[in-house]
CSV table of C-alpha atoms in Angstrom, one decimal:
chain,number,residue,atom,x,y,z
A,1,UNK,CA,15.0,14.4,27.6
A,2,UNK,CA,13.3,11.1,28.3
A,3,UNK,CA,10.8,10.2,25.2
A,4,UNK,CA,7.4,9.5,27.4
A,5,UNK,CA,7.5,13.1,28.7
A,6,UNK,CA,8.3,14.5,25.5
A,7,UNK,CA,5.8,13.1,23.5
A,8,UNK,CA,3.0,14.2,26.0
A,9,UNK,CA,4.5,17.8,26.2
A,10,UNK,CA,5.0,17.9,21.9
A,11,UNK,CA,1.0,16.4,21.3
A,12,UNK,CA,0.0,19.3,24.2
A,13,UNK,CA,1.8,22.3,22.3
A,14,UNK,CA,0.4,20.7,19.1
A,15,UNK,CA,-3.1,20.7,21.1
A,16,UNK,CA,-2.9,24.3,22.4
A,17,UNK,CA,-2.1,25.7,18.8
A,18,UNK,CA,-4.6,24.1,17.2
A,19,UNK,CA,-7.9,25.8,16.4
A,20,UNK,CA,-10.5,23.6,15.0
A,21,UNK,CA,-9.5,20.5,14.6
A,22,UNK,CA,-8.6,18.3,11.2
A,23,UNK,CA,-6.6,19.7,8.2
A,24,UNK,CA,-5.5,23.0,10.7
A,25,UNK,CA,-3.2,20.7,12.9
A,26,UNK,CA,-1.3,19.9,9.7
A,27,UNK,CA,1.0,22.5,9.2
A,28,UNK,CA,1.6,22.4,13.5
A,29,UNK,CA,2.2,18.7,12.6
A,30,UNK,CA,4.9,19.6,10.2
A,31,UNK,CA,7.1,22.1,12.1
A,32,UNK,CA,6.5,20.1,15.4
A,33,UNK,CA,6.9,16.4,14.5
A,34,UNK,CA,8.7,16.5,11.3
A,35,UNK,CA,10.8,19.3,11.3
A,36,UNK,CA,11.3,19.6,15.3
A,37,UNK,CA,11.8,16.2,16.6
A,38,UNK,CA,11.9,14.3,13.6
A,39,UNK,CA,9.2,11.9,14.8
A,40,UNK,CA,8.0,10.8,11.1
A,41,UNK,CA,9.0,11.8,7.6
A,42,UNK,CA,6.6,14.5,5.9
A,43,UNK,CA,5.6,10.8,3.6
A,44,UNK,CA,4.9,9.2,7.2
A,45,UNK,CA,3.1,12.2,8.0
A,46,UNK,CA,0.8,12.5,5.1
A,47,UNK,CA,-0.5,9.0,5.6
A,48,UNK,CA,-0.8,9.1,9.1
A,49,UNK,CA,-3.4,11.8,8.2
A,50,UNK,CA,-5.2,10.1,5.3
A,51,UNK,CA,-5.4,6.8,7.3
A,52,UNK,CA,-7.0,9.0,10.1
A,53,UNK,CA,-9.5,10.7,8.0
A,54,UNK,CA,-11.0,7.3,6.9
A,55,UNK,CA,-10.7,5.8,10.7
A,56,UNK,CA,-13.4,6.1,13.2
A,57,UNK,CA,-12.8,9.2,15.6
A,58,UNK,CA,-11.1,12.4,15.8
A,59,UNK,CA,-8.5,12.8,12.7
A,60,UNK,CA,-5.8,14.8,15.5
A,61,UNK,CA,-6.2,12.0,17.8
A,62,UNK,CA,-5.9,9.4,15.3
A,63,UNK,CA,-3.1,10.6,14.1
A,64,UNK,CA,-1.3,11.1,17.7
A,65,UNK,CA,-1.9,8.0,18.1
A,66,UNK,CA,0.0,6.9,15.0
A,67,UNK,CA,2.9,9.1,15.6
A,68,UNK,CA,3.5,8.1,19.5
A,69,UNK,CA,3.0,4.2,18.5
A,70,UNK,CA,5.7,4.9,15.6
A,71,UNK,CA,8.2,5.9,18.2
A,72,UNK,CA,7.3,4.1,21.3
A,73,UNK,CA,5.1,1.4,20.7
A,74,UNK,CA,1.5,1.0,22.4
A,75,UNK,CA,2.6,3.1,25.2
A,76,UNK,CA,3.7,5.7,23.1
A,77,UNK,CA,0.2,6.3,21.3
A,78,UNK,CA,-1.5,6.5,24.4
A,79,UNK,CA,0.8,9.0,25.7
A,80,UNK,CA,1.1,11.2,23.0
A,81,UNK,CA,-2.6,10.9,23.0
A,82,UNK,CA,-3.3,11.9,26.0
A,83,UNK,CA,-0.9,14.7,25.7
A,84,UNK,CA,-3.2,16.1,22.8
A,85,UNK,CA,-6.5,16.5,25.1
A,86,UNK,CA,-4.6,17.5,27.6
A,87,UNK,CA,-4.9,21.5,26.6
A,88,UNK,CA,-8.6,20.9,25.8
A,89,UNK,CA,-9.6,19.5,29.2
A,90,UNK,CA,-8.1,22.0,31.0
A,91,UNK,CA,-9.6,24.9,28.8
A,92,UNK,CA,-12.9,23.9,28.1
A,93,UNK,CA,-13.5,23.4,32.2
A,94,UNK,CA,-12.8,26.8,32.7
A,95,UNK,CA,-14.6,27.8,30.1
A,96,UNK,CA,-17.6,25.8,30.8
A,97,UNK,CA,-17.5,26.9,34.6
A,98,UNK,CA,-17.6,30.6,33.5
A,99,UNK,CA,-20.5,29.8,30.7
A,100,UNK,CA,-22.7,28.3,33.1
A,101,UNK,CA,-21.7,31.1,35.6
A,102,UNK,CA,-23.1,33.8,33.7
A,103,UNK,CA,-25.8,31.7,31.3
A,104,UNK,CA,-28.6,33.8,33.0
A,105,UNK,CA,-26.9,36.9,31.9
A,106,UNK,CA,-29.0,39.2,28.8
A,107,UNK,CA,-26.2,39.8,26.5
A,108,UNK,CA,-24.7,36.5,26.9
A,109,UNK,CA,-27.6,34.6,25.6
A,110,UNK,CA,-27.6,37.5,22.8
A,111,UNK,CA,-24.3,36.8,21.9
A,112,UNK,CA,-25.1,32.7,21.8
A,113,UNK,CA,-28.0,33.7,19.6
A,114,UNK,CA,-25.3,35.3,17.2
A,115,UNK,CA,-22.8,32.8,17.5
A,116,UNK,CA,-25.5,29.7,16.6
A,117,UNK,CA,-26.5,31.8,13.1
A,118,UNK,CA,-22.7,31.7,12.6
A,119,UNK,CA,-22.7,28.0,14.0
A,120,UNK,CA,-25.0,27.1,10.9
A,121,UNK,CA,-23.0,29.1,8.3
A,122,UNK,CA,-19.9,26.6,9.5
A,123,UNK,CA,-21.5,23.2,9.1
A,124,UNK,CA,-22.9,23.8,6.1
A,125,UNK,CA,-19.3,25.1,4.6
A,126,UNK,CA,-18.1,21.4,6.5
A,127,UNK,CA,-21.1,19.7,4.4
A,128,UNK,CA,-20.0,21.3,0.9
A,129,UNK,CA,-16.4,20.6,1.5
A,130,UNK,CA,-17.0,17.0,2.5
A,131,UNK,CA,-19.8,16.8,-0.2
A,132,UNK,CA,-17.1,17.8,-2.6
A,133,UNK,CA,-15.0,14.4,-1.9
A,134,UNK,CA,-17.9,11.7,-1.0
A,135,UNK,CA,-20.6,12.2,-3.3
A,136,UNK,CA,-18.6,11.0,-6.3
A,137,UNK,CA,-21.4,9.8,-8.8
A,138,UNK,CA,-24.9,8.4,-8.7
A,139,UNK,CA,-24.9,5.6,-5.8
A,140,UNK,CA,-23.2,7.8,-3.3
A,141,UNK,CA,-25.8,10.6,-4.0
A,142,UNK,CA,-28.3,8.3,-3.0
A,143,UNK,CA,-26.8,7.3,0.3
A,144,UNK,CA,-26.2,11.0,1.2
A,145,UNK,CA,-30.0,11.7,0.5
A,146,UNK,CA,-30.8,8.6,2.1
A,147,UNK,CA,-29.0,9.2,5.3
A,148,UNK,CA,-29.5,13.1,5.2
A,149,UNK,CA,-33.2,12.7,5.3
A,150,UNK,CA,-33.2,9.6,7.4
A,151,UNK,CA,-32.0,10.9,10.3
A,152,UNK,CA,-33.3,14.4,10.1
A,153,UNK,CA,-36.7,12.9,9.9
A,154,UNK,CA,-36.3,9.9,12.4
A,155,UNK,CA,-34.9,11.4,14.9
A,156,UNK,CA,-35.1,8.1,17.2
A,157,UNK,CA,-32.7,6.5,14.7
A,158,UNK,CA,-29.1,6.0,16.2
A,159,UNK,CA,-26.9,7.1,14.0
A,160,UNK,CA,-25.1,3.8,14.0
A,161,UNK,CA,-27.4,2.4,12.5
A,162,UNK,CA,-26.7,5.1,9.3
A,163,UNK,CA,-23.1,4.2,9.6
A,164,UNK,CA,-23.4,0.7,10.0
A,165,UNK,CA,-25.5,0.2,6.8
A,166,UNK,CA,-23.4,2.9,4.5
A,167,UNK,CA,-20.6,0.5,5.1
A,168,UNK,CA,-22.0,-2.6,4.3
A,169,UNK,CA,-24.0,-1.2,1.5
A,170,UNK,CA,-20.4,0.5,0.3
A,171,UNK,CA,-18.9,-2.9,0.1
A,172,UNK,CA,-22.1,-4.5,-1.9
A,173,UNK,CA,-22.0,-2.1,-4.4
A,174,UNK,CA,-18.3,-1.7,-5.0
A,175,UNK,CA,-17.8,-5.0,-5.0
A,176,UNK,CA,-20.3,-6.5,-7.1
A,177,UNK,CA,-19.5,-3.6,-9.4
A,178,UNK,CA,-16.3,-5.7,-9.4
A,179,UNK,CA,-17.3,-9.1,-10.5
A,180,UNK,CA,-19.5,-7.9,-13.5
B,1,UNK,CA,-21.4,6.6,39.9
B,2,UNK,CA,-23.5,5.5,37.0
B,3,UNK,CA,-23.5,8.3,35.0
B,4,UNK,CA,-20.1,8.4,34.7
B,5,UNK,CA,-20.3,5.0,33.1
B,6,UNK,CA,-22.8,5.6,30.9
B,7,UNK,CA,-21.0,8.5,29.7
B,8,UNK,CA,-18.1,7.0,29.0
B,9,UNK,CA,-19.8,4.0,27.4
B,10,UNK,CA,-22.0,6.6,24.7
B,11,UNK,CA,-19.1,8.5,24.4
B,12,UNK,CA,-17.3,5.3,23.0
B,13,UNK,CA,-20.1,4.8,20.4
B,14,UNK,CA,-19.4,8.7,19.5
B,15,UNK,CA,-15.6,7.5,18.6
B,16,UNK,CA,-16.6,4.4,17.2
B,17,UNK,CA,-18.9,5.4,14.8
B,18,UNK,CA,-17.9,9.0,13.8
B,19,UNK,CA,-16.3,8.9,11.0
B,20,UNK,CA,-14.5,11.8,9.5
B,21,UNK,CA,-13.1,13.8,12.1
B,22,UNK,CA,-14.6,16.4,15.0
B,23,UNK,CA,-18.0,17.5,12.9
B,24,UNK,CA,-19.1,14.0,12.4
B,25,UNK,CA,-19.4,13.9,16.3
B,26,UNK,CA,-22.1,16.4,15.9
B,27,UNK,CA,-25.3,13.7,15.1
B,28,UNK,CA,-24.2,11.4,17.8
B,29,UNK,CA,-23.9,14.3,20.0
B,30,UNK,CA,-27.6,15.3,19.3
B,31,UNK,CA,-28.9,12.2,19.7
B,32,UNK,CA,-27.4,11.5,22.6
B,33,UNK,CA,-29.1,15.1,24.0
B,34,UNK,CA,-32.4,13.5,22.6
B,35,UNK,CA,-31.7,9.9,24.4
B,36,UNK,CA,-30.1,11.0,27.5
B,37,UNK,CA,-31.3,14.9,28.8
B,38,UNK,CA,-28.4,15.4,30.3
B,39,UNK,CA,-28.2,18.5,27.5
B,40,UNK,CA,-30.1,20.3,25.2
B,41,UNK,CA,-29.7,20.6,21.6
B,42,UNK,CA,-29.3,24.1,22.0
B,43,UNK,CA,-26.6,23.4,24.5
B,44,UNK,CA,-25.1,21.1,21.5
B,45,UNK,CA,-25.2,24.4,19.3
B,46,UNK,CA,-23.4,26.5,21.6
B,47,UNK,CA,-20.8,23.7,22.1
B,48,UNK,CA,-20.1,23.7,18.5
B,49,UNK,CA,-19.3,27.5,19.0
B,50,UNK,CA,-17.4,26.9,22.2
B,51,UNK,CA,-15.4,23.8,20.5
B,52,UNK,CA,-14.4,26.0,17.3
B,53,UNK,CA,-12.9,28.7,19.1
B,54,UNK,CA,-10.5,27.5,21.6
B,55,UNK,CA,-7.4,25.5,21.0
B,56,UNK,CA,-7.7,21.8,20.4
B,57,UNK,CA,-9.1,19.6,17.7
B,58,UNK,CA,-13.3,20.7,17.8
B,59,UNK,CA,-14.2,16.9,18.6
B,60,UNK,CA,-12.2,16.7,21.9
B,61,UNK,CA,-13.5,20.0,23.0
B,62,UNK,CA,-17.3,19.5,22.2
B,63,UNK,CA,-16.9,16.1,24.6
B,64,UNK,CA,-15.3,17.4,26.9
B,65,UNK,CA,-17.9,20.5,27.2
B,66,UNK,CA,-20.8,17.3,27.3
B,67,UNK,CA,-18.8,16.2,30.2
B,68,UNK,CA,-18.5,18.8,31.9
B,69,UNK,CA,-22.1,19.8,31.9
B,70,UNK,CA,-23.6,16.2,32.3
B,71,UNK,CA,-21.0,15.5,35.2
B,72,UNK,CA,-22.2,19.0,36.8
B,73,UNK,CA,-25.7,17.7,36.9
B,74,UNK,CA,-24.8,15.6,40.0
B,75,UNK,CA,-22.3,17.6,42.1
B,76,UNK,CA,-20.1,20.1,42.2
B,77,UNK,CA,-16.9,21.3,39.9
B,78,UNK,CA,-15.5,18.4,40.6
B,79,UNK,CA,-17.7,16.0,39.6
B,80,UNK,CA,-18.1,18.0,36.8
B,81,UNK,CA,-14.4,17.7,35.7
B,82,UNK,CA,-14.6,14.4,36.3
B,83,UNK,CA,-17.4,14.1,33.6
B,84,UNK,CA,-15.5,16.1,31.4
B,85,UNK,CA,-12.1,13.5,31.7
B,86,UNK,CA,-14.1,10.7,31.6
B,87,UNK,CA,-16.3,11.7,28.4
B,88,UNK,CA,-12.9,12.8,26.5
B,89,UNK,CA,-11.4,9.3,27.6
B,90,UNK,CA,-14.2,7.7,26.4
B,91,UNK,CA,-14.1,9.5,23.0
B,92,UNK,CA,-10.5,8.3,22.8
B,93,UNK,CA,-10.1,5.0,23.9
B,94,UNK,CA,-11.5,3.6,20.3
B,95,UNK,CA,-9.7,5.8,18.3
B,96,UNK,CA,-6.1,4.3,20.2
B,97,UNK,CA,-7.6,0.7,19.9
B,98,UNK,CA,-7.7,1.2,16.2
B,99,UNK,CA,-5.1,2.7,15.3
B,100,UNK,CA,-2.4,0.6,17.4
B,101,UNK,CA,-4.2,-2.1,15.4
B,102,UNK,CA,-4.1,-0.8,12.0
B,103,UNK,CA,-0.6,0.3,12.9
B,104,UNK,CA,0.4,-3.3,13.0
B,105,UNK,CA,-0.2,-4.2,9.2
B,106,UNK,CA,-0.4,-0.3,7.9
B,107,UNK,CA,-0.1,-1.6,4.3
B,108,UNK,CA,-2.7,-4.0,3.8
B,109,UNK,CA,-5.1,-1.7,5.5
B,110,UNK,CA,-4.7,0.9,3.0
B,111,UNK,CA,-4.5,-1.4,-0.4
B,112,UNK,CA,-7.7,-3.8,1.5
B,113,UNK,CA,-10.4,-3.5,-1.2
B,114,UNK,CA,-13.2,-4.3,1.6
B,115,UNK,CA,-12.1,-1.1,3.8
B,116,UNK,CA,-11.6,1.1,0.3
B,117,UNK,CA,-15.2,0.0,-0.4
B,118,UNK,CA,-17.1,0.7,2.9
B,119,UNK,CA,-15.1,3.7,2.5
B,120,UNK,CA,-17.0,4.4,-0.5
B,121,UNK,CA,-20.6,4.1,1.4
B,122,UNK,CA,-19.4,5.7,5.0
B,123,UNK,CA,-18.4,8.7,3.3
B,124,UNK,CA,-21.7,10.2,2.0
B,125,UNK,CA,-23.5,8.8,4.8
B,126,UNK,CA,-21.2,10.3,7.2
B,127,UNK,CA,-22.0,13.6,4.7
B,128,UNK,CA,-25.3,13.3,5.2
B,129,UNK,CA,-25.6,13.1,8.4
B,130,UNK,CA,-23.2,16.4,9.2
B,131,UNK,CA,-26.0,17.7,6.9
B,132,UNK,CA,-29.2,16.5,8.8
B,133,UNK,CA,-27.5,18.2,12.2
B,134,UNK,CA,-27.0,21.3,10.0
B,135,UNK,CA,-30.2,21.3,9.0
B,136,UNK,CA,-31.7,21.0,12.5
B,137,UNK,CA,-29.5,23.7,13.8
B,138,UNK,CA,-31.1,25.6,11.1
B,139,UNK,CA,-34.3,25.1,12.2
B,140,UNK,CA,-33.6,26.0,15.6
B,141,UNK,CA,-31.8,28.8,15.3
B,142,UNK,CA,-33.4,30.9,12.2
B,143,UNK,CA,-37.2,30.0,13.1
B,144,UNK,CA,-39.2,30.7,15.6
B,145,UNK,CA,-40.4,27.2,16.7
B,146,UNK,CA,-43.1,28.9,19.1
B,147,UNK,CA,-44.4,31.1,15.8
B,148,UNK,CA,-44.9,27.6,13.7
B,149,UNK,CA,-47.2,26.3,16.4
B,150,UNK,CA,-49.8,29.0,15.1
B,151,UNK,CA,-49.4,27.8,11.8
B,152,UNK,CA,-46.9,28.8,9.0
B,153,UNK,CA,-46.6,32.9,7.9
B,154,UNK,CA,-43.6,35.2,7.7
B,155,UNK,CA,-43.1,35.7,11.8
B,156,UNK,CA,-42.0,31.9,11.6
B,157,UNK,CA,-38.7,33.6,10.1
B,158,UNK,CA,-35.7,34.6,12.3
B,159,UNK,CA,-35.2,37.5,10.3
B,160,UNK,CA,-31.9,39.2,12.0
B,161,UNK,CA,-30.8,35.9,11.8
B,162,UNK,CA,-31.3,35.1,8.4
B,163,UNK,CA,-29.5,38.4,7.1
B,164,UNK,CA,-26.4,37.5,9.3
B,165,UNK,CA,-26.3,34.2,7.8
B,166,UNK,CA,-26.5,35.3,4.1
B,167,UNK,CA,-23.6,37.9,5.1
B,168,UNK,CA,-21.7,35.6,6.7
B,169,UNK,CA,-22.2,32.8,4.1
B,170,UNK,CA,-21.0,35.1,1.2
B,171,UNK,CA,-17.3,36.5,3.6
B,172,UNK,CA,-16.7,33.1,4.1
B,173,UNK,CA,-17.5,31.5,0.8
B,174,UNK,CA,-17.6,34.1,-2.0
B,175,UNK,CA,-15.1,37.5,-0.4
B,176,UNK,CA,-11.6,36.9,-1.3
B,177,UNK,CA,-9.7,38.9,1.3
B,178,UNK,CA,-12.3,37.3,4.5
B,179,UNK,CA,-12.8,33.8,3.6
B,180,UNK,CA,-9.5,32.3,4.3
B,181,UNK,CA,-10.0,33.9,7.6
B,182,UNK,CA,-10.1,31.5,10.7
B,183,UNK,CA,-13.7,30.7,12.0
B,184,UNK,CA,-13.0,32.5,15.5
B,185,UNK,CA,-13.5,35.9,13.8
B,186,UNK,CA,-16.8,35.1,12.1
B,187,UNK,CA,-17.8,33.8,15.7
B,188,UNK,CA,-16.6,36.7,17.7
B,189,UNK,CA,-18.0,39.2,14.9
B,190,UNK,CA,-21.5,37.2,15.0
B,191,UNK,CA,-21.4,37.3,19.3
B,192,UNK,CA,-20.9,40.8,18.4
B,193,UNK,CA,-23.8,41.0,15.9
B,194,UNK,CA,-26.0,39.4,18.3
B,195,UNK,CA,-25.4,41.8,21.6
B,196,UNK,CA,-25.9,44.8,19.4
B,197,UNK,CA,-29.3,43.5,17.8
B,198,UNK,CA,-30.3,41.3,20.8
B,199,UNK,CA,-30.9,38.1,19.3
């Protein structure tokens, strides 16, 4: 089988059976990529993912990217990119279209009531989990607070402008932290 | 035709910036509700829902649910696919950009003390701002905002709410057998919750 067509068809079946996102399309990954096809070592793999945690964007994509531009250069990432979001395009417009069809409906907006309270539940399980890694000792306590209240409070804020300054601020700190 | 630019071009910002994976789309996702109108933040909330249980990473789905809605706001289905293709391109284009280019010299990115050390201040603040949109979709989903207008007493509480989310904080973090379980069936079980109570 040619490799372009391939790739886009692996990324979609890795798209389709992934729920959620992140640290869920890692075992798919394995049996897909590594095991399958034989795209990347399980080594290859594992950085692929850490590199994409600590990149701008969307971990899956990220590492799509890395995998199709391991195997086929540029147009290889894109590919295998594309084929990821494939299955979520495709979904979420029917699913949007059917939403929107029966918004006005009683017991849908019931069962949106439900699923937000469950909605909150999730993020803040997200927020411990992620807490657990970043907010490693006094400094990075300070920018969580900082940037937690900042941009609950000024909601007019971009939050670039919290990202932005974190990462300048990280490099200050660590690095002066280095010359002392 | 303009909408479908400015779309892309804020949804570029969302990949850019969010750092961390789909939930650190969520800020960028209500400020761009606040900025823009094309959505509500309640709209955001359900898309969180929506993007959690179907297949595909949570951050492609969420953008391409903004798309779709935003692109519906000036046509048909159509245009409204086209919003969702073009916000979910727009989400990935800076994600391939950086990667190809970290792809070229893989090593010294991961052993560069400058990216290890904005590492080290992006990650809290990307923390903290997954916690400021948690905490607004707590306000707007277990308080009734109309009730604070009068002033703060106990009918400010979204009571039903409230007991579902102590219940569904302690299967998911403190039950054994329930909280390995995938976040579809505490979604489904709470749509449920909600029909029968009528929240």
């Amino acid at each position: 089988m040619n490799i372009y067509p391939d790739l886009f068809l692996t990324f979609a079946k890795v798209g389709v059976m992934t729920f959620g996102g992140g640290y869920a399309m890692l075992p798919i990954l394995q049996r897909e990529v590594v095991e399958n096809k034989g795209w990347a070592t399980e080594e290859e793999l594992t950085d692929y993912f850490a590199i994409g945690q600590c990149t701008p964007g969307i971990i899956a994509v990220n590492t799509a990217t890395f995998i199709g531009q391991k195997n086929k250069g540029t147009l290889g990432g894109i590919i295998a990119t594309l084929g990821l979001v494939f299955p979520s395009l495709v979904i979420i417009s029917l699913l949007a279209g059917v939403i929107t069809q029966f918004s006005h409906l009683a017991w849908v907006n019931h069962a949106f009531g439900g699923i937000r309270v469950c909605v909150c539940v999730l993020i803040l399980n997200a927020v411990v989990k992620l807490f657990k890694k970043a907010v490693i000792d006094a400094p990075t306590m300070v920018i969580f607070l900082a940037v937690a209240l900042g941009s609950f409070f000024l909601t007019s804020l971009s939050p670039v402008i919290f990202v932005l300054a974190a990462a300048v601020l990280g490099i200050v700190l660590k690095n002066a932290g280095v010359r002392k | 035709m303009m909408i479908y630019l400015r779309l892309f071009c804020e949804f570029f910002k969302t990949g850019l910036f969010a750092v961390g994976g789909g939930m650190a789309t969520i800020p960028f996702l209500y400020s761009m509700a606040d900025k823009t109108g094309w959505f509500t933040r309640i709209d955001v909330d359900n898309m969180i829902a929506v993007g959690e249980s179907t297949p595909g990473p949570i951050g492609v789905n969420m953008a391409t649910y903004v798309g779709y809605i935003t692109g519906g706001t000036v046509g048909g289905v159509p245009a409204a696919i086209l919003g969702a293709v073009v916000a979910t391109l727009g989400l990935i284009t800076p994600s391939i950009i950086v990667i190809l280019i970290i792809a070229s010299f893989l090593k010294s990115f991961r052993d560069n003390r400058y990216v290890d050390s904005a590492f080290y201040g992006l990650r809290p603040a990307s923390t903290g701002l997954i916690a400021a949109a948690g905490l607004s979709v707590v306000v707007s989903n277990l308080f009734f905002a109309e009730a604070m207008e009068s002033g703060f007493s106990l009918a400010v509480f979204n009571w039903k709410g409230w007991v579902l989310a102590i219940v569904l904080w302690v299967l998911t973090n403190k039950v054994k057998q329930t909280k390995k379980l995938h976040p579809i069936i505490f979604i489904l079980a709470s749509a449920v919750v909600g029909i029968v109570l009528g929240m």
